[in-house]
mmCIF file of C-alpha atoms in Angstrom:
data_model
loop_
_atom_site.group_PDB
_atom_site.id
_atom_site.type_symbol
_atom_site.label_atom_id
_atom_site.label_comp_id
_atom_site.label_asym_id
_atom_site.label_seq_id
_atom_site.Cartn_x
_atom_site.Cartn_y
_atom_site.Cartn_z
ATOM 1 C CA MET N 1 -7.911 15.160 -11.631
ATOM 2 C CA ASP N 2 -8.301 13.223 -15.619
ATOM 3 C CA LYS N 3 -4.770 12.607 -15.689
ATOM 4 C CA PRO N 4 -3.339 12.004 -12.006
ATOM 5 C CA ILE N 5 0.052 12.025 -13.827
ATOM 6 C CA ALA N 6 1.762 13.893 -16.310
ATOM 7 C CA VAL N 7 4.602 11.908 -18.003
ATOM 8 C CA PRO N 8 7.351 14.030 -19.633
ATOM 9 C CA GLU N 9 7.989 13.750 -22.994
ATOM 10 C CA GLU N 10 11.904 12.699 -22.509
ATOM 11 C CA VAL N 11 10.099 9.584 -20.424
ATOM 12 C CA ILE N 12 8.003 8.360 -23.128
ATOM 13 C CA ASP N 13 11.012 8.853 -25.600
ATOM 14 C CA SER N 14 13.473 7.061 -23.194
ATOM 15 C CA ALA N 15 10.505 3.884 -23.009
ATOM 16 C CA ALA N 16 10.116 3.956 -26.581
ATOM 17 C CA GLY N 17 13.483 3.258 -26.665
ATOM 18 C CA ALA N 18 13.011 0.097 -23.806
ATOM 19 C CA ILE N 19 10.068 -1.255 -25.823
ATOM 20 C CA GLN N 20 11.963 -2.034 -28.784
ATOM 21 C CA PRO N 21 12.409 -5.578 -29.800
ATOM 22 C CA ALA N 22 15.257 -7.062 -27.922
ATOM 23 C CA GLU N 23 17.749 -7.163 -30.794
ATOM 24 C CA ALA N 24 17.622 -3.887 -31.286
ATOM 25 C CA ALA N 25 17.579 -3.001 -27.846
ATOM 26 C CA SER N 26 20.389 -4.762 -26.564
ATOM 27 C CA ASP N 27 22.466 -2.549 -28.958
ATOM 28 C CA LYS N 28 21.578 0.814 -27.030
ATOM 29 C CA HIS N 29 20.288 -0.023 -24.136
ATOM 30 C CA SER N 30 21.548 -2.109 -20.585
ATOM 31 C CA LYS N 31 19.383 -4.081 -18.691
ATOM 32 C CA HIS N 32 18.789 -1.519 -15.940
ATOM 33 C CA THR N 33 18.572 1.439 -18.634
ATOM 34 C CA ARG N 34 15.599 -0.218 -19.965
ATOM 35 C CA LEU N 35 14.160 -1.321 -16.870
ATOM 36 C CA TRP N 36 14.659 2.414 -15.347
ATOM 37 C CA PRO N 37 11.247 4.339 -16.725
ATOM 38 C CA PHE N 38 9.082 1.708 -15.534
ATOM 39 C CA LEU N 39 10.075 1.646 -11.864
ATOM 40 C CA GLY N 40 8.339 3.345 -9.382
ATOM 41 C CA PRO N 41 4.668 3.342 -9.397
ATOM 42 C CA ALA N 42 4.551 -0.104 -7.608
ATOM 43 C CA PHE N 43 6.854 1.269 -4.941
ATOM 44 C CA VAL N 44 4.136 4.344 -4.119
ATOM 45 C CA ALA N 45 1.385 1.581 -3.971
ATOM 46 C CA ALA N 46 4.060 -0.695 -1.715
ATOM 47 C CA VAL N 47 4.089 2.527 1.203
ATOM 48 C CA ALA N 48 0.224 1.714 1.602
ATOM 49 C CA TYR N 49 1.836 -1.979 2.824
ATOM 50 C CA VAL N 50 3.950 -0.599 5.536
ATOM 51 C CA ASP N 51 1.248 2.001 7.038
ATOM 52 C CA PRO N 52 0.740 2.469 10.695
ATOM 53 C CA GLY N 53 -2.175 0.023 10.618
ATOM 54 C CA ASN N 54 0.369 -2.540 9.660
ATOM 55 C CA PHE N 55 2.431 -1.462 12.891
ATOM 56 C CA ALA N 56 -0.529 -1.695 15.023
ATOM 57 C CA THR N 57 -1.638 -5.355 13.621
ATOM 58 C CA ASN N 58 1.618 -6.607 13.017
ATOM 59 C CA ILE N 59 2.917 -5.752 16.969
ATOM 60 C CA GLN N 60 -0.731 -6.997 18.497
ATOM 61 C CA GLY N 61 -0.261 -10.024 16.596
ATOM 62 C CA GLY N 62 3.519 -10.790 17.361
ATOM 63 C CA ALA N 63 3.097 -9.631 21.164
ATOM 64 C CA GLY N 64 0.310 -11.899 21.541
ATOM 65 C CA PHE N 65 0.653 -14.683 19.271
ATOM 66 C CA GLY N 66 4.392 -14.506 19.091
ATOM 67 C CA TYR N 67 5.792 -16.075 15.053
ATOM 68 C CA THR N 68 2.317 -17.921 14.847
ATOM 69 C CA LEU N 69 0.514 -15.255 12.549
ATOM 70 C CA LEU N 70 3.562 -14.993 10.267
ATOM 71 C CA TRP N 71 2.065 -17.602 7.401
ATOM 72 C CA VAL N 72 -1.331 -14.685 6.790
ATOM 73 C CA ILE N 73 1.902 -11.924 6.524
ATOM 74 C CA VAL N 74 2.797 -14.049 3.289
ATOM 75 C CA TRP N 75 -0.310 -15.410 2.161
ATOM 76 C CA SER N 76 -1.562 -11.724 2.176
ATOM 77 C CA ASN N 77 1.286 -10.383 0.427
ATOM 78 C CA LEU N 78 1.342 -12.831 -2.306
ATOM 79 C CA ILE N 79 -2.473 -11.438 -2.463
ATOM 80 C CA ALA N 80 -0.942 -8.135 -2.890
ATOM 81 C CA VAL N 81 1.140 -9.003 -5.460
ATOM 82 C CA LEU N 82 -1.612 -10.912 -7.969
ATOM 83 C CA VAL N 83 -4.160 -7.903 -7.544
ATOM 84 C CA GLN N 84 -1.484 -5.285 -7.747
ATOM 85 C CA SER N 85 -0.425 -6.962 -10.676
ATOM 86 C CA LEU N 86 -4.055 -6.782 -12.024
ATOM 87 C CA SER N 87 -4.478 -2.740 -10.723
ATOM 88 C CA ALA N 88 -1.443 -1.927 -13.304
ATOM 89 C CA LYS N 89 -2.120 -4.438 -16.015
ATOM 90 C CA LEU N 90 -5.782 -2.371 -16.340
ATOM 91 C CA GLY N 91 -4.547 0.952 -16.240
ATOM 92 C CA ILE N 92 -1.816 -0.360 -19.708
ATOM 93 C CA ALA N 93 -3.927 -1.608 -20.826
ATOM 94 C CA THR N 94 -7.171 0.647 -21.476
ATOM 95 C CA GLY N 95 -5.793 3.895 -20.096
ATOM 96 C CA VAL N 96 -8.621 4.020 -17.929
ATOM 97 C CA ASN N 97 -7.920 3.453 -13.885
ATOM 98 C CA LEU N 98 -10.586 1.243 -11.737
ATOM 99 C CA ALA N 99 -12.469 3.348 -10.763
ATOM 100 C CA GLU N 100 -13.499 4.976 -14.098
ATOM 101 C CA SER N 101 -13.853 1.440 -15.492
ATOM 102 C CA CYS N 102 -16.580 1.011 -12.726
ATOM 103 C CA ARG N 103 -17.949 4.354 -14.000
ATOM 104 C CA LYS N 104 -17.686 3.346 -17.358
ATOM 105 C CA PHE N 105 -18.560 -0.418 -17.521
ATOM 106 C CA LEU N 106 -21.029 -0.844 -14.328
ATOM 107 C CA PRO N 107 -24.278 0.734 -14.022
ATOM 108 C CA GLY N 108 -24.980 3.379 -12.064
ATOM 109 C CA TRP N 109 -26.851 1.378 -9.087
ATOM 110 C CA VAL N 110 -23.821 -0.727 -9.093
ATOM 111 C CA SER N 111 -20.983 2.163 -9.463
ATOM 112 C CA TYR N 112 -22.683 4.741 -6.789
ATOM 113 C CA PRO N 113 -22.653 1.978 -4.260
ATOM 114 C CA LEU N 114 -19.212 1.268 -4.859
ATOM 115 C CA TRP N 115 -18.288 4.989 -4.774
ATOM 116 C CA ILE N 116 -19.151 4.803 -1.378
ATOM 117 C CA ILE N 117 -17.729 2.007 -0.200
ATOM 118 C CA ALA N 118 -14.536 3.209 -1.453
ATOM 119 C CA GLU N 119 -15.166 6.361 0.664
ATOM 120 C CA ILE N 120 -15.618 4.669 3.730
ATOM 121 C CA GLY N 121 -12.675 2.716 2.679
ATOM 122 C CA ALA N 122 -10.322 5.971 1.928
ATOM 123 C CA MET N 123 -11.443 7.706 5.224
ATOM 124 C CA ALA N 124 -10.476 4.579 7.132
ATOM 125 C CA THR N 125 -7.462 4.400 5.073
ATOM 126 C CA ASP N 126 -6.912 8.319 6.007
ATOM 127 C CA LEU N 127 -7.379 7.437 9.870
ATOM 128 C CA ALA N 128 -4.949 5.019 10.394
ATOM 129 C CA GLU N 129 -2.354 6.839 7.910
ATOM 130 C CA PHE N 130 -2.671 10.461 10.043
ATOM 131 C CA LEU N 131 -2.587 9.186 13.122
ATOM 132 C CA GLY N 132 0.374 6.850 12.830
ATOM 133 C CA ALA N 133 2.391 10.140 11.913
ATOM 134 C CA ALA N 134 0.807 12.023 14.241
ATOM 135 C CA LEU N 135 1.962 9.474 17.094
ATOM 136 C CA GLY N 136 5.654 9.413 15.374
ATOM 137 C CA PHE N 137 5.703 12.797 16.091
ATOM 138 C CA HIS N 138 4.632 12.267 19.641
ATOM 139 C CA LEU N 139 6.819 9.204 20.546
ATOM 140 C CA LEU N 140 9.886 11.053 18.583
ATOM 141 C CA PHE N 141 9.782 14.542 19.968
ATOM 142 C CA GLY N 142 7.726 14.536 22.508
ATOM 143 C CA ILE N 143 5.099 16.872 20.835
ATOM 144 C CA PRO N 144 1.740 16.790 21.873
ATOM 145 C CA MET N 145 -0.352 14.633 19.528
ATOM 146 C CA ILE N 146 -2.867 17.714 18.410
ATOM 147 C CA TRP N 147 0.253 19.500 17.264
ATOM 148 C CA GLY N 148 1.836 16.527 15.613
ATOM 149 C CA GLY N 149 -1.504 15.386 13.723
ATOM 150 C CA LEU N 150 -0.944 19.677 12.280
ATOM 151 C CA LEU N 151 2.910 18.540 11.296
ATOM 152 C CA THR N 152 1.312 15.635 9.359
ATOM 153 C CA ALA N 153 -0.510 17.775 7.652
ATOM 154 C CA ILE N 154 1.417 20.158 6.510
ATOM 155 C CA ALA N 155 4.482 17.053 5.391
ATOM 156 C CA ALA N 156 1.836 15.688 3.221
ATOM 157 C CA PHE N 157 1.335 18.758 1.575
ATOM 158 C CA LEU N 158 4.571 19.414 1.004
ATOM 159 C CA ILE N 159 5.042 15.840 -0.570
ATOM 160 C CA LEU N 160 1.959 16.023 -2.476
ATOM 161 C CA GLY N 161 3.471 19.457 -3.896
ATOM 162 C CA LEU N 162 5.915 17.286 -5.350
ATOM 163 C CA HIS N 163 3.302 16.008 -8.109
ATOM 164 C CA GLY N 164 3.146 19.341 -9.585
ATOM 165 C CA ARG N 165 7.346 19.230 -10.396
ATOM 166 C CA GLY N 166 7.021 15.888 -12.257
ATOM 167 C CA PHE N 167 6.370 12.139 -10.677
ATOM 168 C CA ARG N 168 10.082 11.127 -10.822
ATOM 169 C CA LYS N 169 10.296 13.525 -8.156
ATOM 170 C CA LEU N 170 7.209 12.337 -5.765
ATOM 171 C CA GLU N 171 8.066 8.656 -6.249
ATOM 172 C CA ALA N 172 11.931 9.369 -5.335
ATOM 173 C CA VAL N 173 10.754 11.258 -2.081
ATOM 174 C CA ILE N 174 8.358 7.886 -1.360
ATOM 175 C CA ALA N 175 10.987 5.393 -1.862
ATOM 176 C CA ALA N 176 13.386 7.222 0.058
ATOM 177 C CA LEU N 177 10.653 7.043 2.755
ATOM 178 C CA LEU N 178 10.031 3.369 2.080
ATOM 179 C CA GLY N 179 14.112 2.665 2.396
ATOM 180 C CA VAL N 180 14.023 4.551 5.622
ATOM 181 C CA ILE N 181 11.292 2.143 6.891
ATOM 182 C CA LEU N 182 13.159 -0.822 5.397
ATOM 183 C CA VAL N 183 16.864 0.332 7.083
ATOM 184 C CA SER N 184 15.014 0.965 10.693
ATOM 185 C CA TYR N 185 13.594 -2.731 11.245
ATOM 186 C CA LEU N 186 16.945 -4.420 9.719
ATOM 187 C CA VAL N 187 18.381 -2.473 12.521
ATOM 188 C CA GLU N 188 15.550 -3.605 14.846
ATOM 189 C CA THR N 189 15.887 -7.554 13.554
ATOM 190 C CA VAL N 190 19.979 -7.205 14.515
ATOM 191 C CA LEU N 191 19.209 -6.071 17.413
ATOM 192 C CA ALA N 192 15.846 -8.322 18.355
ATOM 193 C CA GLN N 193 18.074 -12.069 16.860
ATOM 194 C CA PRO N 194 14.411 -13.475 16.398
ATOM 195 C CA ASP N 195 14.356 -17.131 15.857
ATOM 196 C CA LEU N 196 15.367 -18.081 12.245
ATOM 197 C CA GLY N 197 13.949 -21.654 12.824
ATOM 198 C CA LEU N 198 10.282 -20.368 13.845
ATOM 199 C CA ILE N 199 9.995 -17.713 11.367
ATOM 200 C CA ALA N 200 10.664 -20.371 8.903
ATOM 201 C CA PHE N 201 8.536 -22.561 10.101
ATOM 202 C CA HIS N 202 5.445 -20.094 10.854
ATOM 203 C CA MET N 203 5.904 -18.361 7.440
ATOM 204 C CA VAL N 204 4.480 -21.674 5.702
ATOM 205 C CA THR N 205 2.663 -23.559 8.610
ATOM 206 C CA PRO N 206 -1.565 -22.434 8.859
ATOM 207 C CA ILE N 207 -1.959 -21.973 12.596
ATOM 208 C CA LEU N 208 -4.787 -19.843 13.574
ATOM 209 C CA PRO N 209 -6.328 -19.205 17.170
ATOM 210 C CA PRO N 210 -9.461 -18.711 18.095
ATOM 211 C CA GLU N 211 -8.801 -16.061 19.708
ATOM 212 C CA ALA N 212 -6.169 -14.604 16.984
ATOM 213 C CA ARG N 213 -8.825 -14.054 14.162
ATOM 214 C CA LEU N 214 -9.352 -10.191 14.911
ATOM 215 C CA ILE N 215 -5.854 -9.799 14.241
ATOM 216 C CA ALA N 216 -5.286 -12.070 11.253
ATOM 217 C CA VAL N 217 -8.150 -10.292 9.768
ATOM 218 C CA GLY N 218 -7.054 -6.874 10.414
ATOM 219 C CA ILE N 219 -3.755 -8.287 8.916
ATOM 220 C CA VAL N 220 -5.548 -8.732 5.354
ATOM 221 C CA GLY N 221 -6.830 -5.597 5.317
ATOM 222 C CA ALA N 222 -3.622 -3.874 6.384
ATOM 223 C CA THR N 223 -1.364 -5.630 3.721
ATOM 224 C CA VAL N 224 -4.005 -5.992 1.080
ATOM 225 C CA MET N 225 -5.207 -2.077 1.008
ATOM 226 C CA PRO N 226 -8.245 -1.188 -1.086
ATOM 227 C CA HIS N 227 -7.331 2.086 -1.962
ATOM 228 C CA VAL N 228 -4.331 1.614 -3.569
ATOM 229 C CA VAL N 229 -6.235 -1.019 -5.504
ATOM 230 C CA TYR N 230 -7.828 1.937 -7.228
ATOM 231 C CA LEU N 231 -4.670 3.954 -6.763
ATOM 232 C CA HIS N 232 -2.064 1.734 -9.041
ATOM 233 C CA SER N 233 -4.602 1.819 -11.800
ATOM 234 C CA ALA N 234 -4.255 5.089 -12.151
ATOM 235 C CA LEU N 235 -0.520 5.363 -11.628
ATOM 236 C CA THR N 236 0.224 3.281 -14.991
ATOM 237 C CA GLN N 237 -2.617 4.548 -16.978
ATOM 238 C CA HIS N 238 -0.789 7.736 -18.477
ATOM 239 C CA ARG N 239 2.475 6.738 -17.561
ATOM 240 C CA ILE N 240 4.022 5.489 -20.846
ATOM 241 C CA ARG N 241 1.337 4.549 -23.815
ATOM 242 C CA PRO N 242 1.692 1.740 -25.727
ATOM 243 C CA GLY N 243 1.357 1.698 -29.643
ATOM 244 C CA ASN N 244 0.267 -1.312 -30.075
ATOM 245 C CA GLU N 245 -0.448 -4.710 -28.493
ATOM 246 C CA ARG N 246 2.670 -6.484 -28.217
ATOM 247 C CA GLU N 247 4.028 -2.958 -26.625
ATOM 248 C CA ALA N 248 1.947 -3.248 -23.841
ATOM 249 C CA GLN N 249 2.975 -6.547 -23.257
ATOM 250 C CA THR N 250 6.199 -5.231 -23.109
ATOM 251 C CA ILE N 251 5.566 -3.012 -20.626
ATOM 252 C CA MET N 252 3.409 -5.074 -18.090
ATOM 253 C CA ARG N 253 6.838 -7.145 -18.246
ATOM 254 C CA PHE N 254 8.469 -4.751 -16.649
ATOM 255 C CA GLU N 255 5.392 -3.382 -14.835
ATOM 256 C CA ARG N 256 5.725 -6.927 -12.974
ATOM 257 C CA MET N 257 9.601 -6.184 -12.078
ATOM 258 C CA ASP N 258 8.631 -3.024 -10.253
ATOM 259 C CA ILE N 259 5.725 -4.588 -8.470
ATOM 260 C CA ALA N 260 8.308 -7.733 -7.550
ATOM 261 C CA LEU N 261 11.164 -5.432 -6.077
ATOM 262 C CA ALA N 262 8.307 -3.266 -4.580
ATOM 263 C CA MET N 263 5.744 -5.683 -3.113
ATOM 264 C CA GLY N 264 8.735 -8.221 -1.905
ATOM 265 C CA LEU N 265 10.309 -5.237 0.210
ATOM 266 C CA ALA N 266 6.856 -4.506 1.556
ATOM 267 C CA GLY N 267 6.718 -8.294 2.239
ATOM 268 C CA LEU N 268 10.096 -8.324 4.095
ATOM 269 C CA ILE N 269 8.924 -5.529 6.493
ATOM 270 C CA ASN N 270 6.045 -6.824 7.540
ATOM 271 C CA LEU N 271 7.169 -9.893 8.691
ATOM 272 C CA ALA N 272 9.990 -7.787 10.405
ATOM 273 C CA MET N 273 7.693 -5.900 12.496
ATOM 274 C CA MET N 274 5.729 -9.114 13.646
ATOM 275 C CA PHE N 275 9.099 -11.537 13.832
ATOM 276 C CA VAL N 276 10.907 -8.479 15.978
ATOM 277 C CA ALA N 277 7.518 -8.105 18.039
ATOM 278 C CA ALA N 278 7.437 -11.704 18.840
ATOM 279 C CA SER N 279 10.918 -12.351 19.791
ATOM 280 C CA VAL N 280 11.052 -8.930 21.762
ATOM 281 C CA PHE N 281 7.703 -9.221 23.827
ATOM 282 C CA TYR N 282 5.955 -12.564 22.902
ATOM 283 C CA THR N 283 9.630 -14.376 24.254
ATOM 284 C CA SER N 284 9.689 -11.975 27.164
ATOM 285 C CA GLY N 285 6.290 -12.518 28.796
ATOM 286 C CA LEU N 286 5.185 -9.204 27.225
ATOM 287 C CA LYS N 287 1.947 -10.756 25.507
ATOM 288 C CA GLU N 288 -0.048 -7.831 27.454
ATOM 289 C CA VAL N 289 1.972 -4.922 24.815
ATOM 290 C CA ALA N 290 -0.959 -4.730 22.528
ATOM 291 C CA SER N 291 0.211 -0.634 21.698
ATOM 292 C CA ILE N 292 2.380 0.981 19.427
ATOM 293 C CA GLU N 293 3.341 3.490 22.704
ATOM 294 C CA GLN N 294 3.848 0.211 24.922
ATOM 295 C CA ALA N 295 6.305 -0.977 22.182
ATOM 296 C CA TYR N 296 8.070 2.185 21.785
ATOM 297 C CA LEU N 297 8.822 2.298 25.445
ATOM 298 C CA THR N 298 9.516 -1.241 26.300
ATOM 299 C CA LEU N 299 11.492 -1.303 23.732
ATOM 300 C CA GLU N 300 14.672 1.100 25.525
ATOM 301 C CA PRO N 301 15.199 -1.122 28.417
ATOM 302 C CA LEU N 302 15.191 -4.103 26.488
ATOM 303 C CA LEU N 303 17.072 -3.651 23.438
ATOM 304 C CA GLY N 304 18.312 -0.602 24.065
ATOM 305 C CA PRO N 305 17.795 3.367 22.662
ATOM 306 C CA LEU N 306 19.144 2.886 19.601
ATOM 307 C CA ALA N 307 16.036 -0.031 18.390
ATOM 308 C CA GLN N 308 13.656 2.344 19.991
ATOM 309 C CA LYS N 309 14.672 5.385 18.256
ATOM 310 C CA ALA N 310 14.546 3.281 14.895
ATOM 311 C CA PHE N 311 11.183 2.150 16.080
ATOM 312 C CA GLY N 312 10.046 5.565 16.103
ATOM 313 C CA VAL N 313 11.622 6.440 13.194
ATOM 314 C CA ALA N 314 10.040 3.752 10.684
ATOM 315 C CA LEU N 315 6.886 5.100 12.554
ATOM 316 C CA LEU N 316 7.001 8.886 11.024
ATOM 317 C CA ALA N 317 8.432 7.520 7.689
ATOM 318 C CA SER N 318 5.424 5.344 7.179
ATOM 319 C CA GLY N 319 2.900 7.699 8.296
ATOM 320 C CA LEU N 320 4.599 10.791 6.228
ATOM 321 C CA SER N 321 4.434 8.193 3.067
ATOM 322 C CA SER N 322 1.316 6.910 3.441
ATOM 323 C CA SER N 323 -0.455 10.389 3.984
ATOM 324 C CA ALA N 324 0.402 12.244 1.505
ATOM 325 C CA VAL N 325 -0.086 8.560 -1.132
ATOM 326 C CA GLY N 326 -3.784 8.098 0.792
ATOM 327 C CA THR N 327 -4.389 11.613 -0.660
ATOM 328 C CA MET N 328 -3.836 10.819 -3.722
ATOM 329 C CA ALA N 329 -5.824 7.750 -3.921
ATOM 330 C CA GLY N 330 -9.016 9.496 -2.270
ATOM 331 C CA GLN N 331 -8.561 12.084 -5.516
ATOM 332 C CA VAL N 332 -8.714 9.186 -7.819
ATOM 333 C CA VAL N 333 -11.382 7.456 -6.065
ATOM 334 C CA MET N 334 -13.665 10.470 -6.358
ATOM 335 C CA GLN N 335 -12.859 11.622 -9.731
ATOM 336 C CA GLY N 336 -13.080 8.264 -11.296
ATOM 337 C CA PHE N 337 -16.549 7.296 -9.751
ATOM 338 C CA VAL N 338 -18.105 10.662 -9.986
ATOM 339 C CA GLY N 339 -15.826 12.462 -12.415
ATOM 340 C CA PHE N 340 -14.786 15.652 -10.337
ATOM 341 C CA SER N 341 -12.255 15.810 -7.781
ATOM 342 C CA ILE N 342 -11.862 18.698 -4.429
ATOM 343 C CA PRO N 343 -8.835 20.597 -3.870
ATOM 344 C CA LEU N 344 -6.175 18.875 -2.204
ATOM 345 C CA TRP N 345 -6.385 21.251 0.648
ATOM 346 C CA LEU N 346 -10.211 20.355 1.392
ATOM 347 C CA ARG N 347 -9.167 16.358 0.941
ATOM 348 C CA ARG N 348 -6.783 16.479 3.524
ATOM 349 C CA GLY N 349 -8.566 19.094 5.737
ATOM 350 C CA LEU N 350 -11.707 16.940 5.599
ATOM 351 C CA THR N 351 -9.323 13.325 6.452
ATOM 352 C CA MET N 352 -8.223 15.384 9.322
ATOM 353 C CA LEU N 353 -11.056 15.665 11.260
ATOM 354 C CA PRO N 354 -11.846 12.031 12.034
ATOM 355 C CA ALA N 355 -8.176 11.895 13.659
ATOM 356 C CA LEU N 356 -8.325 14.862 15.448
ATOM 357 C CA VAL N 357 -11.056 13.424 17.075
ATOM 358 C CA VAL N 358 -9.934 10.540 18.181
ATOM 359 C CA ILE N 359 -6.860 12.425 19.283
ATOM 360 C CA ALA N 360 -9.407 14.715 21.160
ATOM 361 C CA TRP N 361 -11.180 12.306 22.830
ATOM 362 C CA GLY N 362 -8.342 10.731 23.651
ATOM 363 C CA LEU N 363 -9.173 7.085 22.221
ATOM 364 C CA ASP N 364 -6.542 4.623 22.489
ATOM 365 C CA THR N 365 -4.978 4.566 18.991
ATOM 366 C CA THR N 366 -3.637 1.351 18.417
ATOM 367 C CA SER N 367 -7.296 -0.280 19.167
ATOM 368 C CA VAL N 368 -8.651 2.720 16.622
ATOM 369 C CA LEU N 369 -6.008 1.611 14.032
ATOM 370 C CA VAL N 370 -6.552 -2.067 14.133
ATOM 371 C CA ILE N 371 -10.169 -1.434 14.060
ATOM 372 C CA SER N 372 -9.554 1.117 10.769
ATOM 373 C CA GLN N 373 -7.834 -2.310 9.013
ATOM 374 C CA VAL N 374 -10.804 -4.889 9.860
ATOM 375 C CA VAL N 375 -13.033 -2.411 8.456
ATOM 376 C CA LEU N 376 -10.666 -2.602 5.331
ATOM 377 C CA SER N 377 -10.560 -6.031 5.210
ATOM 378 C CA PHE N 378 -14.507 -6.059 4.483
ATOM 379 C CA VAL N 379 -14.028 -2.958 2.008
ATOM 380 C CA LEU N 380 -11.527 -4.566 0.127
ATOM 381 C CA PRO N 381 -13.942 -7.528 -2.141
ATOM 382 C CA PHE N 382 -15.513 -4.217 -3.309
ATOM 383 C CA ALA N 383 -13.140 -2.788 -4.898
ATOM 384 C CA VAL N 384 -11.141 -6.529 -5.944
ATOM 385 C CA ILE N 385 -13.944 -8.154 -7.410
ATOM 386 C CA PRO N 386 -14.873 -5.059 -10.395
ATOM 387 C CA LEU N 387 -10.790 -5.507 -10.706
ATOM 388 C CA VAL N 388 -10.759 -9.341 -11.238
ATOM 389 C CA VAL N 389 -14.184 -9.118 -13.658
ATOM 390 C CA PHE N 390 -12.641 -6.337 -15.871
ATOM 391 C CA THR N 391 -9.087 -7.658 -16.589
ATOM 392 C CA SER N 392 -11.213 -11.092 -17.062
ATOM 393 C CA ARG N 393 -12.496 -9.451 -20.368
ATOM 394 C CA ARG N 394 -10.818 -9.770 -23.254
ATOM 395 C CA ASP N 395 -13.043 -6.903 -25.202
ATOM 396 C CA ILE N 396 -11.823 -4.772 -22.269
ATOM 397 C CA MET N 397 -7.689 -5.710 -21.893
ATOM 398 C CA ARG N 398 -7.153 -7.632 -25.336
ATOM 399 C CA SER N 399 -3.967 -8.707 -25.564
ATOM 400 C CA LEU N 400 -3.591 -8.406 -21.555
ATOM 401 C CA VAL N 401 -6.542 -10.348 -20.456
ATOM 402 C CA ASN N 402 -6.155 -12.307 -17.770
ATOM 403 C CA SER N 403 -5.001 -15.985 -19.202
ATOM 404 C CA ARG N 404 -7.304 -18.798 -16.930
ATOM 405 C CA PRO N 405 -4.680 -19.678 -14.471
ATOM 406 C CA THR N 406 -4.561 -16.086 -13.330
ATOM 407 C CA THR N 407 -8.448 -15.536 -13.457
ATOM 408 C CA ILE N 408 -8.628 -18.482 -11.007
ATOM 409 C CA LEU N 409 -6.013 -17.536 -8.587
ATOM 410 C CA ALA N 410 -7.754 -14.167 -8.882
ATOM 411 C CA TRP N 411 -11.138 -15.321 -7.355
ATOM 412 C CA ILE N 412 -9.325 -17.599 -5.210
ATOM 413 C CA SER N 413 -7.541 -14.699 -3.944
ATOM 414 C CA VAL N 414 -11.080 -13.213 -3.356
ATOM 415 C CA ALA N 415 -12.724 -15.709 -1.780
ATOM 416 C CA VAL N 416 -9.604 -16.110 0.972
ATOM 417 C CA VAL N 417 -10.226 -12.048 1.392
#
């Protein structure tokens, strides 16, 4: 999969008009029209920031600790914005994604262990996304988990099938599913009526009870997903090719807008997940609500059937969209690090197996989801550190090399993670 996204010529032509000097472009294009060709990659990446793992960690965090851990989401989202900007910039500047960069610029004794670690992260990601979608089918329609898992696999194949019909169709479906999650949580927020003062206070006040450390680590892993650090650079590497350094800078400026919009929406959804859980469960004395199933069943007597169904729809949309994106990311990781890929149906089949084992053994779904996100937190530095190193090298990035403040912020983010 040398070119994860094939860019139609008409899009390149449209983008070419968008990256003309401002005085010429203003005669032909409105600001909205100039931005349009660049929107999409960050929205695909953003789906991973609202996947079923986020449901698990945010529900446990909100139900168990109220509004206290909202600041963890805020900090994690700010780190995610920075990391995704660096990833997108690497693809734009070099035409090479992060996994390919590791193979190209690092010795094999470093690159191959990084590949194995990245595959572990991809497995943990696929497990969470697959289980979440299967659980969504089960809760909404009463379908047994095992059949819900098979429906998830079919739906992921259908979504991924749009990839061959042009990247815009795939991005539109992913963005639509992200919109479904957003609307569902707007409904939840209106019905839950959370305390706005407590939300504002805890978003900016770091408080970490000792017993909340595991959940906090899981929130970081669920919010700053390592597999989309690799994926975002692949989504931008062939999308719109700059002809010179000035065009590269202009493309990156538009890409930052894409990231700000997409990551902003993802951050709002994550905050809503936690403060709705805090408002509904924690303030009602239901701190023992520690699973997605319990949350779903408890919502109806507390807020009514609309809240319950909105929650189930959001979970299903999250699982389906993130499952497809996770499979794409897995392909990028394998192809980039070792130079070959396997058929999507085979990769999807292999990644189904751990989830089917969890379902067959009757393990607690939410606990498995939380642990998978903790694993992602430990995998994350092995993706972010090479990214910061590459984007700080002028011989690789040329005019898009990190500024000194950006490099400092990036290394601080690595230390925080």
